[in-house]
């Protein structure tokens, strides 16, 4: 394979961009990693002596109730890696108590309300009190160690408090992104076997209230295992339906309990959380992350990739419902005792200057967002003044490839060439950064994910031979050759699926699902998914789930969904649908079929294109040829590669004509 699908190549002739001098000028002291040779020696130690390396870091970055003796057991080939056996610790103690003891009045969380209403500052000692009170409430509502708790919350500090309270008592949190529909939430609650759900009455987005509790009520109709629903009053604007004794108000319950509860000491491998993510096939997978390994990855990557220091203010604009929010909004910054911003609402309301105003007001040093947001702000002509970003040292990008022109805009117009851009690559599965430049250390190239993080041993696999590609600039499958502490340990309730998805295709490797290549300087470039996962605005969507939703519609006979390039969202969904005999393509089909997707997944998965075709190209075994459909959509008329296995080769020509009519 050549680097073909790559849409994130560097501008020809553009050389690496050195660490901007402004970073050093603004720095409170000096970067944790003193230079590229320091990185190289630590990295090589992390690969050659991972047990020794990570044991040292685990002792430096985490507080333990009981020391571990064994650094690591298991292997990638068997998909059974475990870290820091015998050790015991508590995540909420590490994120909250130890800082509440040392720096009680330091802001842990700065909450910026939607539409820039109120700002609320929560210090570490206040955070400890809130987490403890909620821990009592959870226990009172029947939650015990090992139980799963669903969290369906807007971007408010209480979402983080809920996560930390679960962690304090050893309950396993399963945060579900607030954009998911009742049906999607229900599926996740049932799969995780949740005992309790924590939600809010409403959310606020761009000045408008959005109902949350009614979605939960609908989801809970068929969840007999859920015995409690704790409701945080975010707006109090609309009367909330109430089912007693299941439903309880957060503010009434926390009043009843003291402000301190000792944390449970938990085994290192105790599950900390589940996070559902979409794959190529089947229903979403609840990836299981365990306590010590995950926390170590979160702390180490936040410290070294972002070069975060204690006095820094970290603004991650991602949502708590995704891994970025877990690792870099909640756990990472709090583990390091710095300050994290919780920003409710959208980037453009009340104005597209909102983020720059927040950065200025709260003296933000680190800003982290997805390219989709950057494209939106760039298009809106929104740029900060130099004064607004005078404290900014690091600008992170995450979730999707960042095109060089967007990268350069971020660097020049936002960072004023004084902040270091870190294009970070990771996944729900990896828990923390896998490839990324190190702020203050690594020179960068626009659109390049740069170098592996400690402990990550990347290889590019030739998909045909299954062997490692050693030459440069040759695209293949990105895989990792060695286990690292923060990797997911399993798929909840289905360990066989975990092994099959990630470890069986190429024995001895973890397969990421992304294509990539390594350039002549050893830097890694991500080329997009190699499977049927589509990335819309940084949200990971599965063609299988989207198609299953469309097939529920009584008029839909066959459905194929493909990701097509989109200027604003990176990829957009394009649906190809054929209709059952006896039904017709009237003007409402498009809307009603799409409403099935919104119902099954959520509004954020709304397709952009909906094309009715008479036949969908597929193989004799019934496999839909999405590759061909994507090419047709992109305007290709002839070069479709090998079509000899198609059962209906004539369908290609008809789809070409139907797409032309659609345009
Ligand atoms: C994609 C999000 C290009 C990739 C943190 C990966 C990226 C998927 C980058 C994981 C990047 C993430 N450049 N693509 N810097 N970062 N991706 O699990 O396809 O929601 O496999 O985690 O996002 O999505 P997930």
XYZ file of C-alpha atoms and ligand atoms in Angstrom:
688
model
C 0.000 0.000 0.000
C 1.164 3.521 -0.669
C 0.111 6.440 1.505
C -2.988 6.931 -0.602
C -6.011 7.727 1.545
C -3.974 10.201 3.569
C -5.561 13.609 3.660
C -3.178 14.955 6.246
C 0.109 15.115 4.401
C 2.509 17.915 5.128
C 2.748 20.721 2.637
C 5.450 19.664 0.185
C 8.759 21.134 1.123
C 7.638 22.218 4.565
C 10.283 21.156 7.053
C 9.760 20.373 10.726
C 8.756 23.295 12.935
C 10.931 23.655 16.004
C 9.529 24.131 19.501
C 8.493 27.805 19.606
C 10.738 29.920 21.809
C 7.615 31.524 23.296
C 6.920 28.279 25.125
C 10.156 28.620 27.070
C 9.599 32.323 27.716
C 6.165 31.666 29.199
C 7.268 28.592 31.118
C 7.044 28.663 34.939
C 10.289 26.673 35.160
C 11.469 24.270 32.483
C 9.887 21.341 30.627
C 9.769 18.032 32.496
C 11.665 16.407 29.621
C 14.762 18.462 29.010
C 15.309 17.665 25.345
C 15.015 15.113 22.589
C 17.885 12.992 23.897
C 16.184 12.855 27.309
C 13.003 11.636 25.560
C 14.975 9.092 23.553
C 16.728 7.612 26.540
C 13.489 7.362 28.558
C 11.639 5.943 25.551
C 14.255 3.319 24.887
C 14.222 2.319 28.561
C 10.408 2.064 28.406
C 10.681 -0.393 25.522
C 13.688 -2.383 26.653
C 12.882 -2.529 30.361
C 9.171 -1.745 30.571
C 8.672 -3.342 33.970
C 11.458 -1.384 35.542
C 10.468 1.836 33.767
C 6.769 1.713 34.637
C 7.383 0.560 38.208
C 9.461 3.671 38.778
C 6.830 5.927 37.193
C 4.027 4.200 39.092
C 5.771 4.975 42.380
C 6.492 8.564 41.351
C 3.097 9.471 39.963
C 0.645 7.512 42.108
C 0.088 7.065 45.840
C -0.355 3.458 46.871
C -2.080 1.973 49.906
C -0.131 -1.196 49.382
C 3.008 -1.604 47.286
C 2.967 -3.863 44.232
C 5.643 -6.498 43.754
C 4.978 -7.732 40.229
C 5.126 -5.039 37.573
C 3.409 -6.970 34.810
C 2.002 -10.345 33.875
C 0.415 -11.789 30.740
C 1.108 -11.002 27.106
C -0.367 -9.356 24.024
C -0.576 -12.710 22.288
C -2.924 -13.940 24.990
C -4.632 -10.575 25.542
C -4.319 -10.976 29.299
C -1.916 -8.279 30.421
C -2.159 -7.093 34.017
C -0.042 -4.508 35.808
C 1.145 -3.836 39.334
C -0.330 -6.968 40.835
C -0.627 -7.038 44.640
C -0.709 -3.220 44.672
C -3.726 -1.431 46.142
C -4.819 2.171 45.663
C -7.800 4.427 45.109
C -8.354 6.664 42.096
C -10.316 9.356 43.919
C -7.634 9.535 46.633
C -5.023 10.076 43.938
C -7.091 12.705 42.117
C -8.468 14.546 45.118
C -7.365 13.747 48.688
C -3.644 14.091 48.249
C -4.069 17.551 46.733
C -6.763 18.506 49.260
C -4.137 17.826 51.905
C -1.324 19.774 50.207
C -3.163 22.535 48.339
C -6.708 22.639 49.778
C -7.674 26.057 48.466
C -6.317 25.597 44.981
C -8.968 25.467 42.218
C -9.420 21.893 41.051
C -12.265 22.678 38.648
C -13.316 25.920 37.007
C -16.802 25.543 35.614
C -17.900 27.862 32.827
C -21.628 27.677 32.282
C -23.251 27.504 28.886
C -23.523 30.829 27.078
C -20.924 32.160 29.539
C -23.363 32.490 32.390
C -21.838 31.883 35.785
C -18.354 30.683 36.591
C -17.984 28.373 39.568
C -14.634 27.513 41.111
C -14.308 24.290 43.083
C -11.195 23.980 45.216
C -9.547 20.664 46.009
C -10.956 20.676 49.553
C -14.463 21.432 48.231
C -14.059 18.697 45.643
C -13.109 16.222 48.358
C -16.192 17.143 50.372
C -18.502 16.820 47.356
C -17.014 13.498 46.267
C -17.302 12.072 49.786
C -20.894 13.198 50.261
C -21.882 11.677 46.959
C -20.053 8.458 47.823
C -22.346 8.090 50.845
C -25.376 8.714 48.642
C -24.287 6.021 46.200
C -23.875 3.514 49.020
C -27.221 4.555 50.471
C -28.803 3.893 47.091
C -27.473 0.349 47.138
C -24.270 0.715 45.140
C -21.381 -1.431 46.350
C -17.869 -2.245 45.192
C -17.911 -3.781 41.706
C -21.405 -2.530 40.802
C -21.729 -0.565 37.575
C -23.193 2.935 37.533
C -24.325 4.752 34.417
C -23.565 8.476 34.216
C -25.603 10.432 31.661
C -24.727 14.012 32.418
C -24.121 17.329 30.721
C -20.775 19.086 31.030
C -21.048 20.154 34.643
C -18.577 19.542 37.503
C -21.063 17.096 38.995
C -20.250 14.706 36.133
C -16.639 14.548 37.373
C -17.801 14.358 40.989
C -19.998 11.386 40.034
C -17.082 9.602 38.364
C -14.807 10.219 41.336
C -17.451 9.135 43.853
C -17.887 5.843 41.995
C -14.121 5.392 42.045
C -14.003 6.168 45.771
C -16.277 3.251 46.684
C -14.989 0.904 43.979
C -18.073 1.146 41.753
C -17.397 1.025 38.016
C -18.613 4.080 36.133
C -19.977 3.921 32.637
C -20.336 7.430 31.271
C -22.658 7.670 28.283
C -22.257 10.749 26.059
C -25.279 12.997 26.603
C -25.957 13.125 22.846
C -26.939 9.440 22.753
C -30.620 8.599 22.363
C -32.772 6.755 24.904
C -32.393 3.554 22.903
C -28.597 3.814 22.788
C -28.471 4.643 26.501
C -30.713 1.705 27.285
C -28.489 -0.693 25.341
C -25.455 0.491 27.297
C -27.232 0.298 30.660
C -28.407 -3.244 29.964
C -25.063 -4.430 28.648
C -23.222 -3.012 31.662
C -25.864 -4.333 34.090
C -26.048 -0.944 35.826
C -27.596 -0.670 39.242
C -27.949 3.089 39.286
C -28.001 5.977 36.856
C -26.867 9.517 37.586
C -28.306 12.236 35.381
C -29.635 15.805 35.451
C -33.054 17.312 34.898
C -31.879 19.173 31.801
C -28.746 20.272 30.057
C -28.074 23.707 28.612
C -26.707 24.116 25.148
C -26.370 27.380 23.259
C -28.868 29.064 25.552
C -31.495 26.355 25.237
C -32.569 23.778 27.789
C -32.305 20.167 26.628
C -34.151 17.457 28.436
C -32.057 14.695 30.000
C -34.339 13.106 32.566
C -37.077 12.336 30.039
C -34.506 10.496 27.900
C -33.451 8.537 30.988
C -37.079 7.754 31.884
C -37.595 6.363 28.428
C -34.393 4.342 28.582
C -35.252 2.929 31.998
C -38.609 1.556 30.838
C -36.920 -1.719 30.029
C -34.064 -1.736 32.555
C -35.397 -3.682 35.532
C -31.925 -3.935 37.089
C -31.726 -0.183 37.669
C -33.081 0.484 41.127
C -32.093 4.116 41.502
C -31.898 7.324 39.502
C -30.081 10.266 41.041
C -30.948 13.590 39.434
C -28.785 16.693 39.556
C -30.885 19.834 39.193
C -29.105 21.771 36.460
C -31.846 24.178 35.413
C -34.954 23.491 37.485
C -36.871 25.157 34.657
C -39.212 22.407 33.607
C -41.164 20.157 35.987
C -39.508 16.748 35.966
C -41.420 13.496 35.861
C -40.737 11.533 39.007
C -40.938 7.866 39.869
C -40.701 7.197 43.595
C -38.818 5.707 45.311
C -36.498 5.193 42.301
C -35.763 8.866 41.652
C -33.961 11.088 44.114
C -32.632 14.640 43.891
C -28.865 14.996 44.165
C -29.036 18.187 46.274
C -31.428 16.669 48.805
C -29.430 13.474 49.200
C -25.952 14.979 49.648
C -27.272 17.194 52.457
C -27.789 14.102 54.581
C -24.175 12.966 54.723
C -20.841 13.994 56.229
C -18.070 15.605 54.223
C -15.536 12.835 54.560
C -15.568 9.150 53.785
C -12.366 7.097 53.711
C -11.604 5.756 50.232
C -11.763 2.021 49.558
C -8.373 0.567 48.907
C -8.740 -1.411 45.710
C -6.601 -3.896 43.816
C -4.555 -2.343 40.999
C -6.561 -4.283 38.412
C -9.959 -3.351 39.860
C -12.110 -2.006 36.972
C -12.276 1.784 37.156
C -14.671 2.365 34.294
C -16.348 1.078 31.158
C -16.558 3.206 28.080
C -18.605 2.096 25.114
C -17.192 2.519 21.668
C -18.149 1.481 18.182
C -16.299 -1.073 16.125
C -16.774 -2.609 12.694
C -19.301 -5.179 13.713
C -21.953 -5.906 16.265
C -23.151 -3.746 19.090
C -20.911 -1.195 20.840
C -18.193 -2.632 23.033
C -17.868 -1.675 26.689
C -14.117 -1.372 27.004
C -12.867 -2.047 30.504
C -10.144 0.132 32.009
C -8.569 -0.807 35.300
C -7.407 1.411 38.112
C -3.619 1.576 38.378
C -2.589 1.101 34.761
C -5.113 3.593 33.441
C -4.267 6.204 36.085
C -0.580 5.823 35.379
C -1.082 6.337 31.633
C -3.315 9.354 32.286
C -0.858 10.953 34.708
C 2.268 10.202 32.662
C 0.877 11.399 29.336
C -0.677 14.544 30.809
C 2.614 15.335 32.486
C 4.983 14.567 29.627
C 3.039 15.004 26.379
C 1.454 18.261 27.538
C 4.308 19.174 29.866
C 1.702 20.057 32.478
C 2.920 21.685 35.678
C 1.054 22.058 38.931
C 0.226 25.752 38.505
C -1.093 25.236 34.958
C -4.708 25.586 33.860
C -5.849 22.904 31.442
C -8.807 23.515 29.142
C -9.909 20.341 27.402
C -12.898 21.244 25.255
C -13.813 17.582 24.669
C -16.859 15.985 26.248
C -16.707 13.868 29.370
C -18.653 11.196 27.466
C -15.583 10.231 25.432
C -12.129 8.958 26.362
C -10.564 12.398 25.825
C -12.852 13.806 28.498
C -12.082 10.934 30.858
C -8.315 11.104 30.535
C -7.574 14.772 29.857
C -10.477 16.635 31.403
C -10.932 14.590 34.541
C -8.257 12.104 35.531
C -5.019 13.488 34.032
C -5.149 17.113 35.250
C -6.556 16.119 38.661
C -3.965 13.400 39.199
C -1.311 16.056 38.704
C -3.059 18.485 41.053
C -3.527 21.177 38.429
C -6.735 23.004 37.457
C -9.174 21.710 34.872
C -11.831 23.727 33.057
C -15.296 22.236 32.625
C -16.910 24.121 29.787
C -20.598 23.603 29.125
C -22.232 24.498 25.803
C -20.873 25.019 22.314
C -17.759 26.739 20.907
C -19.756 29.377 19.040
C -22.439 30.537 21.441
C -22.783 33.299 22.498
C -19.993 34.055 20.019
C -17.230 32.270 18.135
C -14.783 34.151 20.389
C -16.049 32.269 23.412
C -13.064 29.945 23.841
C -10.539 32.783 23.534
C -12.423 34.760 26.179
C -12.338 31.750 28.513
C -8.635 31.264 27.833
C -7.972 34.908 28.673
C -10.190 35.086 31.735
C -8.830 31.936 33.356
C -5.216 32.312 32.216
C -5.327 28.989 30.419
C -1.915 27.466 29.688
C -3.080 24.363 27.785
C -5.935 24.110 25.294
C -7.033 20.798 23.793
C -9.698 20.326 21.147
C -10.630 18.448 17.972
C -9.854 19.623 14.423
C -13.600 19.821 13.745
C -13.863 22.668 16.272
C -10.817 24.370 14.770
C -12.324 24.191 11.278
C -15.509 25.754 12.608
C -13.699 28.618 14.353
C -11.374 29.191 11.404
C -14.347 29.438 9.065
C -16.076 31.835 11.436
C -12.984 34.058 11.254
C -12.497 33.776 15.003
C -8.995 34.599 16.210
C -7.809 35.567 19.660
C -5.827 38.736 20.267
C -2.194 38.164 21.383
C -3.158 39.399 24.820
C -5.841 36.750 25.216
C -3.419 33.885 24.664
C -0.439 35.347 26.465
C -0.266 32.406 28.884
C -0.918 29.634 26.332
C 2.034 27.259 25.954
C 0.472 24.146 24.480
C -2.267 23.607 21.905
C -3.457 20.027 21.505
C -5.403 18.389 18.706
C -7.249 15.094 19.036
C -9.682 12.644 17.533
C -9.181 12.965 13.777
C -6.518 13.925 11.287
C -5.719 17.613 11.295
C -5.184 19.045 7.812
C -1.942 21.047 7.435
C -3.751 24.334 6.747
C -5.795 23.929 9.930
C -2.658 22.966 11.845
C -0.902 26.122 10.576
C -3.904 28.286 11.446
C -3.862 26.815 14.973
C -0.150 27.524 15.236
C -0.107 31.008 13.740
C -3.528 32.539 14.419
C -4.365 30.942 17.740
C -0.947 30.289 19.251
C 0.762 33.306 17.608
C 3.721 30.986 16.980
C 4.358 30.968 20.717
C 2.572 27.752 21.663
C 3.588 24.225 20.788
C 1.084 22.208 18.730
C 0.727 18.606 19.825
C -1.282 16.426 17.455
C -2.068 13.501 19.726
C -3.197 10.110 18.500
C -4.977 7.703 20.799
C -8.117 5.632 21.188
C -10.647 4.597 23.795
C -8.727 1.333 23.834
C -5.300 2.855 24.499
C -6.556 4.925 27.447
C -3.929 7.598 26.895
C -1.780 9.018 24.114
C -0.068 6.428 21.944
C 1.637 8.729 19.414
C 2.276 12.414 20.010
C 4.939 15.082 20.005
C 6.100 16.067 23.480
C 5.424 19.712 24.320
C 8.619 21.663 24.739
C 10.684 18.825 23.256
C 9.726 17.470 19.854
C 9.852 19.402 16.611
C 6.574 19.007 14.744
C 5.230 18.652 11.228
C 1.721 19.844 10.387
C -0.594 16.835 10.360
C 1.886 14.368 11.846
C 1.297 12.411 15.057
C 5.080 12.297 15.513
C 6.634 9.885 17.984
C 5.462 7.049 20.209
C 4.681 7.748 23.827
C 6.589 5.829 26.504
C 5.950 2.110 26.390
C 4.245 2.171 22.985
C 6.151 0.128 20.431
C 4.516 0.870 17.075
C 4.879 -1.165 13.910
C 3.365 -0.871 10.456
C 2.019 -4.223 9.312
C 1.701 -5.293 5.722
C -1.964 -6.322 5.531
C -1.310 -9.086 3.025
C 1.776 -10.787 4.412
C 1.158 -9.850 8.043
C 4.831 -8.943 8.413
C 6.273 -5.682 9.660
C 7.031 -3.047 7.043
C 10.462 -1.664 7.771
C 10.825 0.731 4.866
C 9.553 4.269 5.218
C 6.640 6.045 3.558
C 4.830 2.771 3.031
C 1.334 2.612 4.390
C 0.070 -0.374 6.331
C -1.840 -1.229 9.480
C -0.762 0.471 12.687
C -0.173 -2.038 15.471
C 1.654 -2.105 18.809
C 4.112 -4.814 19.709
C 4.248 -4.489 23.460
C 1.671 -4.048 26.216
C 1.449 -0.686 28.028
C -0.199 -0.012 31.411
C -3.234 2.028 30.301
C -4.477 -0.344 27.619
C -8.046 -1.624 27.980
C -8.177 -5.048 29.612
C -11.343 -6.485 28.138
C -14.731 -5.945 26.564
C -17.307 -6.006 29.339
C -18.950 -9.417 29.443
C -17.211 -10.630 26.285
C -13.497 -11.275 26.651
C -13.498 -13.456 23.525
C -14.630 -10.465 21.478
C -11.798 -8.421 22.975
C -9.237 -11.018 21.901
C -10.792 -11.469 18.473
C -11.016 -7.764 17.736
C -7.584 -6.651 18.799
C -5.156 -9.553 19.149
C -6.054 -12.430 16.859
C -5.579 -11.021 13.408
C -1.825 -10.611 13.796
C -0.599 -12.699 16.706
C 1.542 -10.875 19.213
C 0.295 -7.425 18.190
C -2.456 -5.079 19.296
C -4.197 -3.925 16.107
C -5.365 -0.297 16.257
C -7.774 -0.301 13.298
C -5.948 2.651 11.716
C -3.725 2.852 8.665
C -0.418 4.677 9.092
C 3.076 5.082 7.728
C 6.426 6.112 9.093
C 8.421 8.793 7.303
C 12.158 8.807 6.726
C 12.729 10.582 10.039
C 10.828 7.918 11.951
C 7.723 10.056 12.537
C 4.268 8.472 12.279
C 1.414 9.695 10.091
C -2.133 8.434 10.636
C -4.094 7.736 7.445
C -7.565 6.968 8.800
C -9.499 3.838 9.702
C -8.962 0.584 7.892
C -12.251 -0.864 9.086
C -15.880 0.181 8.862
C -15.625 2.862 11.494
C -16.497 6.401 10.387
C -15.185 9.470 12.143
C -17.652 12.372 12.015
C -16.481 15.467 13.906
C -14.237 13.194 15.962
C -17.184 10.934 16.898
C -16.616 7.294 16.188
C -19.544 5.672 14.398
C -20.003 2.156 13.130
C -21.462 1.443 9.712
C -22.994 -1.744 11.128
C -24.980 0.176 13.749
C -26.085 2.860 11.292
C -27.181 0.326 8.724
C -29.017 -1.761 11.324
C -30.984 1.372 12.288
C -31.944 2.077 8.662
C -33.013 -1.528 8.136
C -35.576 -1.123 10.927
C -37.515 1.174 8.603
C -40.388 -0.773 6.976
C -39.611 0.532 3.480
C -35.856 -0.103 3.524
C -34.687 -3.274 1.852
C -30.907 -2.816 1.932
C -28.724 -0.093 3.382
C -25.086 0.878 3.147
C -23.476 3.779 4.965
C -20.096 5.177 3.985
C -17.926 8.012 5.242
C -17.201 10.696 2.646
C -14.817 13.642 3.015
C -16.347 16.757 4.420
C -14.846 20.190 4.773
C -16.325 20.833 8.206
C -16.820 17.461 9.891
C -13.827 15.586 8.437
C -16.071 12.791 7.301
C -19.822 12.914 6.706
C -22.277 10.041 6.515
C -23.682 9.116 3.160
C -26.503 6.538 3.158
C -27.321 4.381 0.154
C -30.677 2.720 0.504
C -32.744 0.418 -1.679
C -36.485 0.162 -1.164
C -38.690 -2.871 -0.677
C -41.162 -3.773 -3.403
C -44.474 -2.092 -2.821
C -42.909 0.965 -1.133
C -41.944 4.122 -2.890
C -39.381 6.866 -2.500
C -41.668 9.701 -1.544
C -40.470 13.005 -0.160
C -40.744 11.789 3.438
C -38.632 8.631 3.184
C -35.394 10.504 3.659
C -36.621 12.135 6.891
C -38.302 9.107 8.372
C -35.372 6.780 7.614
C -32.922 9.240 9.150
C -35.151 9.518 12.201
C -34.483 5.806 12.764
C -30.774 6.594 13.092
C -31.456 9.502 15.426
C -33.628 7.229 17.528
C -31.190 4.321 17.629
C -28.001 6.357 18.129
C -28.605 10.084 18.550
C -28.780 13.384 16.711
C -24.983 13.627 16.383
C -25.104 10.641 13.991
C -27.448 12.351 11.520
C -26.394 11.533 7.934
C -25.654 14.338 5.507
C -26.597 12.500 2.306
C -29.407 10.032 1.699
C -29.458 8.428 -1.726
C -32.070 5.962 -2.909
C -30.588 3.398 -5.308
C -32.158 0.467 -7.114
C -29.436 -2.013 -6.144
C -26.411 -1.977 -3.840
C -23.177 -3.582 -5.139
C -22.325 -6.652 -3.084
C -20.305 -9.839 -3.245
C -21.736 -13.315 -3.677
C -21.428 -13.800 0.056
C -23.625 -10.717 0.580
C -20.869 -8.320 1.680
C -21.747 -4.727 0.788
C -18.997 -3.066 -1.247
C -18.744 0.208 0.654
C -15.389 0.909 -0.982
C -17.097 1.093 -4.373
C -19.929 3.266 -3.079
C -17.426 5.697 -1.565
C -15.558 5.929 -4.859
C -18.763 6.520 -6.789
C -19.731 9.266 -4.372
C -16.333 10.858 -4.850
C -16.949 10.959 -8.618
C -15.049 7.866 -9.770
C -16.559 6.276 -12.877
C -14.188 3.495 -13.891
C -11.459 2.390 -11.536
C -13.157 0.178 -9.003
C -10.467 -2.474 -8.693
C -11.419 -6.107 -8.643
C -15.194 -6.431 -9.150
C -15.136 -10.102 -10.159
C -16.654 -11.236 -6.873
C -19.718 -9.018 -7.240
C -23.041 -10.754 -7.581
C -24.496 -7.688 -9.339
C -21.720 -5.886 -11.282
C -24.296 -3.952 -13.341
C -25.370 -2.194 -10.137
C -22.210 -0.053 -10.333
C -23.384 1.739 -13.456
C -26.894 2.271 -12.100
C -25.560 3.655 -8.813
C -23.290 6.041 -10.769
C -26.341 7.341 -12.629
C -28.444 7.536 -9.476
C -25.735 9.481 -7.638
C -25.515 11.908 -10.557
C -29.262 12.451 -10.427
C -29.012 12.962 -6.671
C -26.459 15.726 -7.132
C -8.935 8.604 15.303
C -10.437 9.365 20.424
C -5.816 11.034 13.280
C -8.356 7.249 14.924
C -9.247 9.858 21.247
C -8.598 6.429 16.168
C -6.997 10.197 15.078
C -9.936 6.939 16.627
C -6.217 10.967 15.966
C -10.169 6.716 18.085
C -5.200 11.812 15.413
C -7.644 9.798 17.115
N -5.039 11.798 14.074
N -6.796 10.233 13.743
N -4.436 12.593 16.171
N -6.653 10.694 17.217
N -7.888 9.503 15.833
O -11.760 5.868 20.518
O -9.058 6.740 13.838
O -13.104 7.964 20.093
O -8.609 5.036 15.932
O -10.696 8.051 20.743
O -9.898 8.341 16.316
O -11.388 7.269 18.471
P -11.823 7.249 19.994
